Amino acid sequence: MRAIAQPNIALIKYWGKRDTEQNLPAVGSISVTLRDLYTAMQVEFDDVLERDELTVNGAGDNSMLPRLSACLDRVAGTDRAHARIFSDCNFPIAAGLASSASAFAAATVAAAAAADKQFTIAELANLAGQASGSAARSILGGFVELSNRDSGIEVTSLRAAAEWPLNVVVAITETGPKAVGSTEAMEISRRTSPFYSSWVEQQEHDLETARSAIADRDFGKLAAIAEHNCLKMHSIMWASRPPMVYWNSATMRCLQAIRKLQGAGIDVFFTIDAGPQVKAVCLPEHAVKVAAALSATDGVVDVMTTAIGEAARLMDES
Ligand code: DP6
């Protein structure tokens, strides 16, 4: 069975866990799914296999296999047959572009179908979220909110992509994998950052502001809260011990380019995840200008423009 999922970028960030065993987030988050970036994941259970096998973009690659095998166990049960897994991804993996979100959302949907199991959206989100918190949001498309519930998490669609067709321009400033993965970095933040507890306390306010901005399609309001929430998350990391600074000099230059565009009346704002890439969210009529400005920024190696995308889904019934 083959499923496809888009990565998502958080406008209000998930940073910190309330339960590391179940991988439950300490805070809710809001994201948009990216239409033109994808991971396609094929899962085939086969009794003759002696272990799970993973092929990434056509080559054997075991780096993600332990997390994928655990994900398949949760979806199909630990008594499942071993699996052949083929992953195809059209963007840099583990570089702060949410590759784990699309990978685990696609793997969850493909494995459920391969095991002939029917799950609700809430169940799929919890299964994907146990593999990687942000993956739960890629189960749905458009503007998605992830909320904490006593029993786990819940994902809801705040708006379909077509109802507010924003664009996202991704500026790649480095293609290598990041130094510290999000999972570890979040725990370092929780244990050592003096700003962590106020981050958790203030998150509901940021979520409420973003929720109402999305309901009203108020770009300026969404821009202000998303940039604030992003910089707050990075402040936690900078103030952790050891400090975690994911930015490089091109990241900073992109922020300056975006400030300049804003000064010229362009509707655009930035967000940055646990990596050096900058994502500029803008109105579609400004996407060409934003992409041109970021392409011309020293240190930017590639620029991709995408619309907001759809939910994770099966690609075929074979
Ligand atoms: C900065 O979902 O990768 O992108 O649950 O440990 O796998 P794990 O973390 P992950 O963290 C994403 C962090 C972020 C913000 C976000 O996507 O909300």
Short mmCIF file of N, CA and C and ligand atoms in Angstrom, two decimals, residues 8-15 17 23 29-31 67 96 98 100-101 104 129-135 137 178 182-184 186 233-234 237 272-274, ligand 1:
data_model
loop_
_atom_site.label_atom_id
_atom_site.label_comp_id
_atom_site.label_asym_id
_atom_site.label_seq_id
_atom_site.Cartn_x
_atom_site.Cartn_y
_atom_site.Cartn_z
N ASN A 8 4.32 19.73 7.05
CA ASN A 8 3.59 20.95 7.46
C ASN A 8 4.56 21.85 8.17
N ILE A 9 4.25 23.15 8.17
CA ILE A 9 5.07 24.05 8.99
C ILE A 9 4.16 24.67 10.03
N ALA A 10 4.68 24.73 11.24
CA ALA A 10 3.88 25.27 12.34
C ALA A 10 3.95 26.79 12.33
N LEU A 11 2.79 27.41 12.47
CA LEU A 11 2.72 28.87 12.64
C LEU A 11 2.72 29.19 14.13
N ILE A 12 2.11 28.31 14.90
CA ILE A 12 2.22 28.33 16.37
C ILE A 12 2.86 26.99 16.71
N LYS A 13 4.03 27.04 17.34
CA LYS A 13 4.92 25.87 17.37
C LYS A 13 4.65 24.88 18.48
N TYR A 14 4.95 23.64 18.17
CA TYR A 14 5.05 22.55 19.16
C TYR A 14 6.50 22.53 19.61
N TRP A 15 6.73 22.81 20.87
CA TRP A 15 8.11 22.69 21.41
C TRP A 15 8.01 22.27 22.86
N LYS A 17 7.53 18.43 25.49
CA LYS A 17 6.65 17.26 25.65
C LYS A 17 6.14 17.17 27.07
N ASN A 23 4.99 10.25 23.69
CA ASN A 23 5.32 11.39 22.83
C ASN A 23 4.17 12.40 22.74
N SER A 29 -0.60 23.31 18.93
CA SER A 29 0.11 23.97 17.82
C SER A 29 -0.84 24.14 16.63
N ILE A 30 -0.46 25.03 15.73
CA ILE A 30 -1.25 25.27 14.51
C ILE A 30 -0.29 25.28 13.33
N SER A 31 -0.67 24.58 12.26
CA SER A 31 0.24 24.50 11.10
C SER A 31 -0.51 24.63 9.79
N ARG A 67 12.58 3.90 14.18
CA ARG A 67 11.36 4.67 14.44
C ARG A 67 10.22 4.21 13.53
N GLY A 96 15.26 20.40 8.94
CA GLY A 96 14.36 21.43 9.46
C GLY A 96 13.24 21.75 8.48
N ALA A 98 10.63 19.51 8.25
CA ALA A 98 9.53 18.65 8.68
C ALA A 98 9.42 17.36 7.89
N SER A 100 10.13 14.46 8.98
CA SER A 100 9.56 13.38 9.80
C SER A 100 8.04 13.50 9.82
N ALA A 101 7.51 14.69 9.69
CA ALA A 101 6.04 14.86 9.72
C ALA A 101 5.41 14.14 8.53
N PHE A 104 6.12 10.09 8.71
CA PHE A 104 5.34 9.27 9.64
C PHE A 104 3.84 9.35 9.38
N GLY A 129 1.34 10.77 15.68
CA GLY A 129 1.92 11.66 16.69
C GLY A 129 2.85 10.93 17.66
N GLN A 130 2.58 9.66 17.91
CA GLN A 130 3.50 8.91 18.79
C GLN A 130 4.85 8.73 18.11
N ALA A 131 4.84 8.67 16.77
CA ALA A 131 6.10 8.54 16.03
C ALA A 131 6.82 9.88 15.97
N SER A 132 6.08 10.95 15.70
CA SER A 132 6.65 12.29 15.66
C SER A 132 5.49 13.27 15.84
N GLY A 133 5.59 14.12 16.85
CA GLY A 133 4.46 14.97 17.21
C GLY A 133 3.88 15.74 16.03
N SER A 134 4.76 16.33 15.22
CA SER A 134 4.28 17.16 14.12
C SER A 134 3.60 16.33 13.03
N ALA A 135 3.87 15.01 12.98
CA ALA A 135 3.27 14.15 11.95
C ALA A 135 1.76 14.08 12.11
N ARG A 137 -0.26 16.41 12.61
CA ARG A 137 -0.90 17.52 11.88
C ARG A 137 -0.97 17.24 10.39
N LYS A 178 20.47 18.43 10.55
CA LYS A 178 20.74 19.33 11.67
C LYS A 178 21.58 18.63 12.75
N SER A 182 15.03 17.42 16.86
CA SER A 182 14.01 18.12 17.65
C SER A 182 13.70 17.39 18.96
N THR A 183 13.61 16.06 18.88
CA THR A 183 13.20 15.27 20.05
C THR A 183 14.14 15.57 21.23
N GLU A 184 15.44 15.50 20.96
CA GLU A 184 16.45 15.72 22.00
C GLU A 184 16.46 17.21 22.40
N MET A 186 14.12 19.41 22.36
CA MET A 186 12.96 19.79 23.20
C MET A 186 13.19 19.42 24.66
N MET A 233 10.11 30.59 20.55
CA MET A 233 10.63 29.22 20.58
C MET A 233 12.16 29.21 20.43
N HIS A 234 12.67 30.03 19.52
CA HIS A 234 14.13 30.05 19.34
C HIS A 234 14.84 30.67 20.55
N MET A 237 15.54 28.00 22.98
CA MET A 237 16.69 27.17 22.57
C MET A 237 18.00 27.91 22.84
N ILE A 272 10.54 29.85 11.31
CA ILE A 272 11.76 29.01 11.24
C ILE A 272 11.58 27.87 12.22
N ASP A 273 11.88 26.64 11.79
CA ASP A 273 11.78 25.50 12.71
C ASP A 273 13.16 25.11 13.23
N ALA A 274 13.32 23.84 13.62
CA ALA A 274 14.60 23.44 14.21
C ALA A 274 15.63 23.18 13.11
C1 DP6 B 1 10.27 23.03 15.58
O1 DP6 B 1 7.58 16.67 15.53
O2 DP6 B 1 10.02 16.63 14.86
O3 DP6 B 1 9.20 21.75 13.87
O4 DP6 B 1 7.72 14.66 18.27
O5 DP6 B 1 10.12 14.62 18.87
O6 DP6 B 1 9.42 13.88 16.58
P1 DP6 B 1 9.14 14.79 17.77
O7 DP6 B 1 9.35 16.28 17.25
P2 DP6 B 1 8.99 16.97 15.88
O8 DP6 B 1 9.14 18.51 16.29
C2 DP6 B 1 8.75 19.58 15.52
C3 DP6 B 1 9.27 20.84 16.10
C4 DP6 B 1 9.13 22.06 15.25
C5 DP6 B 1 7.83 22.82 15.55
C6 DP6 B 1 6.57 22.24 14.99
O9 DP6 B 1 6.58 21.58 13.92
O10 DP6 B 1 5.52 22.49 15.60
#
